[in-house]
Short mmCIF file of C-alpha atoms and ligand atoms in Angstrom, two decimals:
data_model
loop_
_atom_site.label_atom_id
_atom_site.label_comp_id
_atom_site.label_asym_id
_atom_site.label_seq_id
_atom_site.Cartn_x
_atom_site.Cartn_y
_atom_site.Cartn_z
CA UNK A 11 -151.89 -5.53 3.12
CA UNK A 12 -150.11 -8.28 1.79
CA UNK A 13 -152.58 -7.42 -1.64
CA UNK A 14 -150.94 -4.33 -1.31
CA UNK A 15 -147.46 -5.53 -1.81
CA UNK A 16 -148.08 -8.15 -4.53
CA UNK A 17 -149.73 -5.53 -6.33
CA UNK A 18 -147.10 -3.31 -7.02
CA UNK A 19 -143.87 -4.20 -9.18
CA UNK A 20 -141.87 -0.82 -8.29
CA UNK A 21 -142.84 -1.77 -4.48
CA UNK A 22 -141.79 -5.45 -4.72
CA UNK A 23 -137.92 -4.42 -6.58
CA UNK A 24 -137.19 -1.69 -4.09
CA UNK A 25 -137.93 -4.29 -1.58
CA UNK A 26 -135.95 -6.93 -3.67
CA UNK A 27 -132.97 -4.84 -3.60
CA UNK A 28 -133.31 -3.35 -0.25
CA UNK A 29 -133.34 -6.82 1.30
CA UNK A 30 -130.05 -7.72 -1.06
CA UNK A 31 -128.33 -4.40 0.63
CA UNK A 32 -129.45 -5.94 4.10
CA UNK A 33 -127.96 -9.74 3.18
CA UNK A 34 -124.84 -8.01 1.95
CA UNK A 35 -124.17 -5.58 4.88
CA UNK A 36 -125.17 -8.45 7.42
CA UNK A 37 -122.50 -11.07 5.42
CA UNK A 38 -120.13 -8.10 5.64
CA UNK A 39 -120.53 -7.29 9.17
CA UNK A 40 -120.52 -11.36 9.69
CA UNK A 41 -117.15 -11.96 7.54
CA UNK A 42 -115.36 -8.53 9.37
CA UNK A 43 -115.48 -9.81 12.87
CA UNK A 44 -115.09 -13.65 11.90
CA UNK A 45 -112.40 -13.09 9.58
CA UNK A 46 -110.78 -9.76 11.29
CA UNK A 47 -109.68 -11.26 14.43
CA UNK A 48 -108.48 -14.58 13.07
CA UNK A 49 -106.17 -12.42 10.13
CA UNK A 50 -105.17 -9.98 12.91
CA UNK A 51 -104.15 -13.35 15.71
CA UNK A 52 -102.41 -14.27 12.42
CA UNK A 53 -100.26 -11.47 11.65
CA UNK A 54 -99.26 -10.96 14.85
CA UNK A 55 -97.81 -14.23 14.85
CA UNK A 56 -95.79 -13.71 12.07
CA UNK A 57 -94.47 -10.75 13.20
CA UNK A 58 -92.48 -12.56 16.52
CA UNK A 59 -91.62 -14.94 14.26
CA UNK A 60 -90.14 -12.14 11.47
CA UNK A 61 -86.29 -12.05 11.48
CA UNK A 62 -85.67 -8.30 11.73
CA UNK A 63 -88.78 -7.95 13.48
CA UNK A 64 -88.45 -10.31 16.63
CA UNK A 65 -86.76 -7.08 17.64
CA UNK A 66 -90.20 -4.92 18.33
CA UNK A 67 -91.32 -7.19 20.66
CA UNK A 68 -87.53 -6.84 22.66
CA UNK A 69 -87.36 -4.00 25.23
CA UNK A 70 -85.55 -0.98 24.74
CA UNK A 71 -86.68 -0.72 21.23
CA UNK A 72 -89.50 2.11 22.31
CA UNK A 73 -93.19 1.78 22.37
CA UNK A 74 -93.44 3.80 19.03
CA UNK A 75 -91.87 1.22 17.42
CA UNK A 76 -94.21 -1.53 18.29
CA UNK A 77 -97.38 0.07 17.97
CA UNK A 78 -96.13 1.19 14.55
CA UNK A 79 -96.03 -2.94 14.04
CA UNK A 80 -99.40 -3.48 15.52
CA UNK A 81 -100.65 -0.73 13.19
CA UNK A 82 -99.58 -1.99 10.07
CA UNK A 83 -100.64 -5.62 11.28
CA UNK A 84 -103.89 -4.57 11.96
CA UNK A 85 -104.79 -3.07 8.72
CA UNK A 86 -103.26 -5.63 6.54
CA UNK A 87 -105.62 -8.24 8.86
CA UNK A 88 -108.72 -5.48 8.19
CA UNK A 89 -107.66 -5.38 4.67
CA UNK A 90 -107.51 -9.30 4.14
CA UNK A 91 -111.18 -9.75 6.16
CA UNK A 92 -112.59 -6.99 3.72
CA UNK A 93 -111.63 -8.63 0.95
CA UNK A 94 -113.24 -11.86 1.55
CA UNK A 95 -116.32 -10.19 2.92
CA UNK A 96 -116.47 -8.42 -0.32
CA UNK A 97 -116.24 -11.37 -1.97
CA UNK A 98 -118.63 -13.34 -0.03
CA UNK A 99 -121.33 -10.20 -0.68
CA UNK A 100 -120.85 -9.66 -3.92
CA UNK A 101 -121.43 -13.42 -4.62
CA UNK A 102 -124.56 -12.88 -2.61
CA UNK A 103 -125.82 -10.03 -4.38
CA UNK A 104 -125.23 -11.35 -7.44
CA UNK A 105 -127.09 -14.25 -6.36
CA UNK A 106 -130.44 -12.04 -5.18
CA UNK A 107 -130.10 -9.94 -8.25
CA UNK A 108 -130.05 -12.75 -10.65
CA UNK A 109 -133.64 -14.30 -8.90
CA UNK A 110 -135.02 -10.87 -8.71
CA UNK A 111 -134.18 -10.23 -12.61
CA UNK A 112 -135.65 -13.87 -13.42
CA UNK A 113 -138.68 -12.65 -11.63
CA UNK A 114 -138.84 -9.82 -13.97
CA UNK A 115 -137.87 -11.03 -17.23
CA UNK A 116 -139.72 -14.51 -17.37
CA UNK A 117 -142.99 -13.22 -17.88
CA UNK A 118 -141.90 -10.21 -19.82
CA UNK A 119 -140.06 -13.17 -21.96
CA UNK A 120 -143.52 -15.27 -22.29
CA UNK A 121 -145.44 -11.67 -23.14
CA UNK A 122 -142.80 -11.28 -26.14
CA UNK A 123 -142.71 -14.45 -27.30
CA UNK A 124 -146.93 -14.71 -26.77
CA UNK A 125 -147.18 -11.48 -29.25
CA UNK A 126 -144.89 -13.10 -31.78
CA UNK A 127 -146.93 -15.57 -31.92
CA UNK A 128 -150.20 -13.56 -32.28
CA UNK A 129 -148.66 -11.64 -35.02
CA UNK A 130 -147.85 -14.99 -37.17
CA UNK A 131 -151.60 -15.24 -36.99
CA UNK A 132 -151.85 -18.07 -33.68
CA UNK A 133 -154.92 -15.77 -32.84
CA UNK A 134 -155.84 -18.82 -29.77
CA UNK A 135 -152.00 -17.94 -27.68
CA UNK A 136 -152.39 -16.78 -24.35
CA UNK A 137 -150.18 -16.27 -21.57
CA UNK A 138 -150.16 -18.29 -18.23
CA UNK A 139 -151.23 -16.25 -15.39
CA UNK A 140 -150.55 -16.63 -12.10
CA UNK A 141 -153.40 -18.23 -9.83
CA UNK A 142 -155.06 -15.05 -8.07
CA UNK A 143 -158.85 -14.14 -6.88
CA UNK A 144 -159.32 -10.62 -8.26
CA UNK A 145 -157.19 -8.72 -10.75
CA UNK A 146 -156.42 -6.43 -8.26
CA UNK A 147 -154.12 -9.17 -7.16
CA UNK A 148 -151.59 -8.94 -9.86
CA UNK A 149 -149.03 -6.66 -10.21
CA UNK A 150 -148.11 -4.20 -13.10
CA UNK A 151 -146.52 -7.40 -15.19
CA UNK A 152 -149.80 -9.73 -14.38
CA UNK A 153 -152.20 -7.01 -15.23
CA UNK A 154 -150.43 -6.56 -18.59
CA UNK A 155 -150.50 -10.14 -19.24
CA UNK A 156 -154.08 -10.16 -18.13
CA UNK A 157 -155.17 -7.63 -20.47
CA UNK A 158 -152.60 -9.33 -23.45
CA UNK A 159 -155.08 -12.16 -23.08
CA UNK A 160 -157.92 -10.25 -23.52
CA UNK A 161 -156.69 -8.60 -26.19
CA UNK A 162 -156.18 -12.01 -27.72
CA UNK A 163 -159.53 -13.32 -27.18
CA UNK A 164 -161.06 -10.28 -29.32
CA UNK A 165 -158.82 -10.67 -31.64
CA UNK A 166 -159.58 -14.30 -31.73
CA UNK A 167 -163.54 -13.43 -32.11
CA UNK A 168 -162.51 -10.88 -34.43
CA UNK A 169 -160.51 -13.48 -36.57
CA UNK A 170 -163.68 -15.69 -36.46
CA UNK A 171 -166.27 -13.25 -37.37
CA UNK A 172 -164.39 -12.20 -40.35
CA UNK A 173 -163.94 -15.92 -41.12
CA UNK A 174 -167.97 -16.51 -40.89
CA UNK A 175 -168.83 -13.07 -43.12
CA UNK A 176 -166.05 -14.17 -46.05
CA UNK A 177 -168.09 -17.65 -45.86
CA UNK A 178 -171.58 -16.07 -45.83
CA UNK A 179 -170.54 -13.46 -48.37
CA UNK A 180 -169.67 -15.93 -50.79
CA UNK A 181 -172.54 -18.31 -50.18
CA UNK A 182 -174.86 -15.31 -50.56
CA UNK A 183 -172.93 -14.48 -53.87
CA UNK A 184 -173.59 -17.91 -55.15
CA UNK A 185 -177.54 -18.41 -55.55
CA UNK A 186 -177.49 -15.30 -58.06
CA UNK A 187 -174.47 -15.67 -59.88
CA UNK A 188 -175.32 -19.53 -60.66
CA UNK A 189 -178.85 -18.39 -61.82
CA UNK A 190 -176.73 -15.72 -63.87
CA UNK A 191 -174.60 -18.21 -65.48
CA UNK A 192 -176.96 -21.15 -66.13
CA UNK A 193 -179.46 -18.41 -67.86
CA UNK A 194 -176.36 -17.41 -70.03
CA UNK A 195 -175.57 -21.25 -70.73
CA UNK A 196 -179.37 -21.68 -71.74
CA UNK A 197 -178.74 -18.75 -73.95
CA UNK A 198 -175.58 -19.63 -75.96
CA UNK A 199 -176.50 -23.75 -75.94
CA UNK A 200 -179.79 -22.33 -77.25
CA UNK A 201 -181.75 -24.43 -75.01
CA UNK A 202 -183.22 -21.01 -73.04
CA UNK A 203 -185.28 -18.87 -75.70
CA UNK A 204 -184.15 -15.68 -76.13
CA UNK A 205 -186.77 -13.63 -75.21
CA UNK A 206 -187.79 -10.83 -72.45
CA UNK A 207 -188.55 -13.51 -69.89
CA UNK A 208 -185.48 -15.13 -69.80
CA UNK A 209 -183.64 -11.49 -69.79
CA UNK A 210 -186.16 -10.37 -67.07
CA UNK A 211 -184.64 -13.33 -65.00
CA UNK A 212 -180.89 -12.64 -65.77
CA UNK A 213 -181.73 -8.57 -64.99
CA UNK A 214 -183.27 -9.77 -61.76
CA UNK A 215 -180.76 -11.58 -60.29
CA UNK A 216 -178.37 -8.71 -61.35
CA UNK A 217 -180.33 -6.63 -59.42
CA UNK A 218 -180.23 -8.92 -56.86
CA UNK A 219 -176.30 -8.89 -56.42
CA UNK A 220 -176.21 -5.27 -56.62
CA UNK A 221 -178.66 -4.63 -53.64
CA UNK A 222 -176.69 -7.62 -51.73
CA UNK A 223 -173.34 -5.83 -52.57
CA UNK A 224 -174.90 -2.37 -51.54
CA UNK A 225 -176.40 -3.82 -48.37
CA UNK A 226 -173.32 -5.13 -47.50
CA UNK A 227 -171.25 -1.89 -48.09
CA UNK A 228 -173.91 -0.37 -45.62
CA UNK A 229 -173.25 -3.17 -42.98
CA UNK A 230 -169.80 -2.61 -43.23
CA UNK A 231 -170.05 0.65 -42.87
CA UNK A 232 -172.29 0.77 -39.45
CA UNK A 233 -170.35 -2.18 -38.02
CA UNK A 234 -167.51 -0.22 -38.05
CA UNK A 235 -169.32 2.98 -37.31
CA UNK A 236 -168.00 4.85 -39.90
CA UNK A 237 -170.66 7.37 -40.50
CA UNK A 238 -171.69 10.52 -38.53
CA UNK A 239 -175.05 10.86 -36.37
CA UNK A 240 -176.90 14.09 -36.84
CA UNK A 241 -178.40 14.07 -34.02
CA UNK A 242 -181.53 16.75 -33.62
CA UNK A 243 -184.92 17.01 -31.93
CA UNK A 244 -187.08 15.09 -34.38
CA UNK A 245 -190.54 15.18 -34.50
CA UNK A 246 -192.57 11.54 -34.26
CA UNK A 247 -195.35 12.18 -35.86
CA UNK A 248 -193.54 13.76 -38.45
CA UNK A 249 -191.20 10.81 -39.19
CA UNK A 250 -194.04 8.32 -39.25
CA UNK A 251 -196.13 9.97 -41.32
CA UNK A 252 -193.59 10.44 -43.76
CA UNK A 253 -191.94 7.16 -44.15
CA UNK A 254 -195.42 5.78 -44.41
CA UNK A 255 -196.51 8.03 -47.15
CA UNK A 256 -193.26 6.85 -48.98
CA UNK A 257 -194.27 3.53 -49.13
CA UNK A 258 -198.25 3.70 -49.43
CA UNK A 259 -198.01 3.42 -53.34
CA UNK A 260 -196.17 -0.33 -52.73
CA UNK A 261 -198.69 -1.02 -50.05
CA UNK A 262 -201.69 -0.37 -52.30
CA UNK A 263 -200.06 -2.05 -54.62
CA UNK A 264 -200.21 -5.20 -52.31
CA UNK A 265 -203.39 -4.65 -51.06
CA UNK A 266 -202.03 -4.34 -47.55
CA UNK A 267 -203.81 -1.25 -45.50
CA UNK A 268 -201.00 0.86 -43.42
CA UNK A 269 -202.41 2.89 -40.19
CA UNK A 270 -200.27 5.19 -37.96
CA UNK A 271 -201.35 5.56 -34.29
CA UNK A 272 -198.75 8.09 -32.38
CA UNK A 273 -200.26 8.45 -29.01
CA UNK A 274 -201.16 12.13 -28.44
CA UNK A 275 -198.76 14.88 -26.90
CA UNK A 276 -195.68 12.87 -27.96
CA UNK A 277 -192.30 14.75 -27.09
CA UNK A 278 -189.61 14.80 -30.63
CA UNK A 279 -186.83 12.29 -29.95
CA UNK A 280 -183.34 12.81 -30.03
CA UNK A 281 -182.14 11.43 -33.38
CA UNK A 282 -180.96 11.45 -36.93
CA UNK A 283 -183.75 11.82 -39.06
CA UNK A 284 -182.55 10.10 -42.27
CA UNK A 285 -181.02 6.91 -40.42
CA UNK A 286 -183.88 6.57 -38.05
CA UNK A 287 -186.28 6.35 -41.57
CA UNK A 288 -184.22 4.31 -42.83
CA UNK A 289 -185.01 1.79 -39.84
CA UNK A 290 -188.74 2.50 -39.86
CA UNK A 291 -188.69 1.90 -43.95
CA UNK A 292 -186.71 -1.14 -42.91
CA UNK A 293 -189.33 -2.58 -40.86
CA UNK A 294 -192.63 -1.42 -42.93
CA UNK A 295 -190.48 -2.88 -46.28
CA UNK A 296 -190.64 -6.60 -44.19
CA UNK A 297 -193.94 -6.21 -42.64
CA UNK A 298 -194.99 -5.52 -46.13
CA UNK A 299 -192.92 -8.32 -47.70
CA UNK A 300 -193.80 -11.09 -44.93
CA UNK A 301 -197.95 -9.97 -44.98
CA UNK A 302 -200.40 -11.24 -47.33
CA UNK A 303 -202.86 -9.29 -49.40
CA UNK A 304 -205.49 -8.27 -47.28
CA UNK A 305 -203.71 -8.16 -44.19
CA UNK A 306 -203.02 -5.31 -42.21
CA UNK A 307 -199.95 -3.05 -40.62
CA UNK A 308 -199.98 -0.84 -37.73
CA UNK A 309 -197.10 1.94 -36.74
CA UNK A 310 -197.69 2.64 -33.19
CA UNK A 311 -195.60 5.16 -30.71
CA UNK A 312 -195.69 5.77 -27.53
CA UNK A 313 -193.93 6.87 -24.40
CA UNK A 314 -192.67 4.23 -22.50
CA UNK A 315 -190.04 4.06 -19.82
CA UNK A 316 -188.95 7.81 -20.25
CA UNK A 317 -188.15 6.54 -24.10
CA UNK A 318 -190.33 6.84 -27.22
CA UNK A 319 -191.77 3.27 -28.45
CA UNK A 320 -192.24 2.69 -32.21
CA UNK A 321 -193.68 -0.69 -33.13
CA UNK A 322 -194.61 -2.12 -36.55
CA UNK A 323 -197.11 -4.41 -36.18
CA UNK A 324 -198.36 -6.87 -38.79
CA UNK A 325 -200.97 -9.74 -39.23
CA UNK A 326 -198.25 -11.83 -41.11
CA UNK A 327 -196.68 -15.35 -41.69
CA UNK A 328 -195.09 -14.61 -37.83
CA UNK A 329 -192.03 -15.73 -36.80
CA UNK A 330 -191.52 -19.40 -34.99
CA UNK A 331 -190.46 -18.38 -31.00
CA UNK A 332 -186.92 -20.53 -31.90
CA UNK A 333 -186.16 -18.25 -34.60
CA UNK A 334 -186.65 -14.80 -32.41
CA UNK A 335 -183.40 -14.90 -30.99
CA UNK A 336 -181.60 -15.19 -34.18
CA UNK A 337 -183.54 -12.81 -36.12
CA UNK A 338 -181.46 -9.95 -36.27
CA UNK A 339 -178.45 -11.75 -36.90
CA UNK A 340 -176.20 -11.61 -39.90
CA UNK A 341 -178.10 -13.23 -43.24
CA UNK A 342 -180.23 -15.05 -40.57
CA UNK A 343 -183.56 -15.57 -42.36
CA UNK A 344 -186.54 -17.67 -40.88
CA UNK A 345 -187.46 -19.58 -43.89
CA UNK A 346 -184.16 -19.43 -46.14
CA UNK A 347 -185.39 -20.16 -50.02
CA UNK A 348 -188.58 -18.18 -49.46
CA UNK A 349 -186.71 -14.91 -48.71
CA UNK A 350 -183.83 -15.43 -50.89
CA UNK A 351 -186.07 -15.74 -53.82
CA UNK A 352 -187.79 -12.87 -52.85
CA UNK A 353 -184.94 -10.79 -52.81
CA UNK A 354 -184.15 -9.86 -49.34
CA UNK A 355 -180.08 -9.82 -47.86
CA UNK A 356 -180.83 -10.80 -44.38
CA UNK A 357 -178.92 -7.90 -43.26
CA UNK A 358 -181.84 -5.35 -43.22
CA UNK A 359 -182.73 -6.12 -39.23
CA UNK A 360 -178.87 -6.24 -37.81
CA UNK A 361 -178.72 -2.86 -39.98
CA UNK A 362 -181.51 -1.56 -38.01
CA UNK A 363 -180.00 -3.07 -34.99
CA UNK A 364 -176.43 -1.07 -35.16
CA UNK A 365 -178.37 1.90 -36.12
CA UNK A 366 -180.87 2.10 -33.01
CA UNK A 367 -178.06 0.56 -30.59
CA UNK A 368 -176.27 4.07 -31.98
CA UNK A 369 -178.89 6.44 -30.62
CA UNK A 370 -178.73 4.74 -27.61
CA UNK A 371 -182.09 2.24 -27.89
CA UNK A 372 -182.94 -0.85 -28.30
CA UNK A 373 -185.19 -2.93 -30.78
CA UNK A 374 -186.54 -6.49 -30.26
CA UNK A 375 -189.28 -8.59 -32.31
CA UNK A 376 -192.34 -10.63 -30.58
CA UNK A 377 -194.69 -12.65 -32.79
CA UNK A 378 -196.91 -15.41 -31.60
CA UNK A 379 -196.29 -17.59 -34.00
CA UNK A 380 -196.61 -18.63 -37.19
CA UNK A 381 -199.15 -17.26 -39.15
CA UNK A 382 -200.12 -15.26 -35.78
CA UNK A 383 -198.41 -11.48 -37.28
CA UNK A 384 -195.12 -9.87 -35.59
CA UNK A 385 -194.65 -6.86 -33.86
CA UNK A 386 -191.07 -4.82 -34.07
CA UNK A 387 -190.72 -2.30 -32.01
CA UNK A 388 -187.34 -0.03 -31.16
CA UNK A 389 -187.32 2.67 -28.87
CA UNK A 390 -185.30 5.99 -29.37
CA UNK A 391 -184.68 8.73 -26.32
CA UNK A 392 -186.35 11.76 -25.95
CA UNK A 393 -184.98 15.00 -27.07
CA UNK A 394 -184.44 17.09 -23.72
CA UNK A 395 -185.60 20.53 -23.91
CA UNK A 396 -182.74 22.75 -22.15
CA UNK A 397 -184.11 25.77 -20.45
CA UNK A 398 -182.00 28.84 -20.42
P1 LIG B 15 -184.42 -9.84 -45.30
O1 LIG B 15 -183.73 -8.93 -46.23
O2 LIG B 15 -184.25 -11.28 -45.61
O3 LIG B 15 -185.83 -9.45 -45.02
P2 LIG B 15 -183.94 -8.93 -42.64
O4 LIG B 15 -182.69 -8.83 -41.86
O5 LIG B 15 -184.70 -7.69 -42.88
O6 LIG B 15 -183.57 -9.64 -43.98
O7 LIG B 15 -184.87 -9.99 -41.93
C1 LIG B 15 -184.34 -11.22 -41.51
C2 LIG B 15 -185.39 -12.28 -41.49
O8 LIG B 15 -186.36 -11.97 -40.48
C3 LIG B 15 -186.20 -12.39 -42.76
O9 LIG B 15 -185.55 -13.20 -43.70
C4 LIG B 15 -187.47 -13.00 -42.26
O10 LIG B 15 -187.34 -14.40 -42.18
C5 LIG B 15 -187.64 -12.45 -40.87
N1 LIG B 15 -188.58 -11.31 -40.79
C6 LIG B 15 -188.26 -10.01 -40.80
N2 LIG B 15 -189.36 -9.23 -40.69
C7 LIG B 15 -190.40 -10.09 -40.62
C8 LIG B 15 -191.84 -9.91 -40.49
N3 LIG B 15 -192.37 -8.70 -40.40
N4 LIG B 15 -192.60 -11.02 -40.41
C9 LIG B 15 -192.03 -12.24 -40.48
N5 LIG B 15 -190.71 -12.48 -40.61
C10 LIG B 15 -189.91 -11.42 -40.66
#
């Protein structure tokens, strides 16, 4: 009950100011018959006393003329009690209405000067709160402040996050731009020949920036979600057969044998067929990259959990159990100079992250070890057939 009341603002003024009527009437009431009697004792004192009026009181001047004197007497001593019981009220109700106003405006006060502070870029401000158990506690003013300081905090992560991705952008931008340079250096001191190796390096790293500036355009774009789902009943054996026929020429080329298992009687799942390849490319392109000749990679689906299961599995260099939870993280890689030099962002996997987390899925990695292979798998929903 008493929840109740705390919880509402409206509630708790109306009180407020039906409680200052009560104190007002009550000092009213209190002043009138303190006041009244003593003014009207008073005044009729003054009136024997009166020269001219010591008369009324004689007899033989006629009954109408004293009441008329204890009329008038009385309502000047009504009049006089009023006016200090209006004054003693109105002192009291200013009184009320200035602690009931201070209860309104201090927090609203901290709120506005909180936000100015935000806005001058002090993302770590937050407002005090008032101790309570459950937010159901506060009223209207505590639940805004409440949710100001949430606000804050994501702001504050926000503020940080942008932070860390200017400081991993430019690190990222480094490595090929000071390969870049120094080949150009070699060039003009003369100290690099000029010939198609040395160009072949420059060009590489070139290409190099350009795939970390496009991958990064692409992050951008699915962290923010800016790009449209086509969602449609897609066919998994379909899919899988086609990414993998995209990529068998670079697999030969490896010497790295591709098989596709998709368990039997599969239903299509729901999902957009050119973003969903572009995970399962994703994931073949590093199970290619991270295998040795002669090894071997597996796409598998099944059902599993009312979903569809894809997993790429690989008898690669693994992944070390510490590194698992960071793998899909922003430029995380496992073994930094190896995968930088062989060209790779470390944004493909948190690509293929936003993407599956979009249709609704989720996608995790397992390896033993290293040296022991890794398995990725994602898993998409199925496409429900509607009847009717
Ligand atoms: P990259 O472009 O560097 O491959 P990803 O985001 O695709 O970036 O992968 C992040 C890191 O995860 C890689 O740098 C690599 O260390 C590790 N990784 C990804 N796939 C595999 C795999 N199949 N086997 C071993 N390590 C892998």
């Amino acid at each position: 009950m008493t929840t109740f009341f705390r919880s509402r603002l409206g509630l708790k003024l109306f009180l407020s100011y039906l409680a200052v009527i009560v104190v007002c009437l009550g000092i009213l009431a209190f002043s009138v018959n303190l006041a009244a009697p003593r003014a009207f004792a008073r005044h009729l004192a003054n009136m024997g006393t009166m020269p001219g009026m010591g008369g009324m009181m004689q007899p033989g001047r006629g009954a109408g003329g004293m009441m008329g004197g204890f009329y008038a007497n009385f309502r000047l001593a009504v009049s006089e009690a009023l006016v200090w019981a209006a004054g003693a009220a109105a002192l009291a109700a200013a009184l009320a209405s200035l602690l009931i106003a201070r209860q309104v405006i201090l927090p609203v006060q901290a709120l506005k000067s909180a936000t100015q502070r935000i806005a001058d870029g002090r993302y770590h401000e937050r407002v005090s709160l008032p101790e309570f158990k459950s937010p159901d506690e506060l009223d209207e003013l505590g639940q805004l402040a409440l949710s100001f300081n949430q606000m804050a905090s994501r702001l504050e992560q926000a503020e940080a996050l942008r932070r860390q991705l200017i400081g991993d952008v430019a690190h990222e931008l480094r490595t090929p731009l000071t390969v870049i340079r120094g080949s150009m250096e070699g060039l003009m001191d003369g100290v690099l020949p000029a010939n198609q190796e040395t160009y072949q390096q420059v060009f590489r790293e070139a290409e190099r920036l350009n795939r970390l500036v496009d991958d990064l355009q692409e992050l951008s774009r699915v962290e923010a979600g800016a790009y449209e789902l086509k969602l449609q009943p897609v066919s998994v054996e379909g899919l899988v057969r086609s990414v993998v026929a995209s990529l068998g020429r670079q697999y030969e080329q490896k010497g790295v044998k591709i098989s596709v298992s998709v368990a039997p009687g599969l239903p299509p799942v729901m999902a957009d067929e050119l973003r969903i390849g572009q995970v399962l490319t994703n994931l073949l392109i590093n199970a290619l990259q991270y295998t040795p000749e002669g090894g071997q990679v597996e796409v598998r689906a099944v059902e599993s959990q009312g979903m569809v299961r894809f997993s790429v599995i690989d008898t690669g260099i693994g992944i070390p159990a510490e590194h698992l939870p960071h793998i899909f993280d922003r430029f995380y890689r496992v073994d930094k100079s190896r995968s930088r030099a062989s060209g790779g962002s470390g944004v493909g996997l948190t690509i293929a992250r936003h993407l599956v987390e979009a249709h609704g899925g989720t996608i995790w990695a397992e390896s033993a070890g290293t040296n022991a292979g890794s398995t990725f798998s994602f898993t998409l929903p199925k496409a429900t057939t509607r009847s009717g």
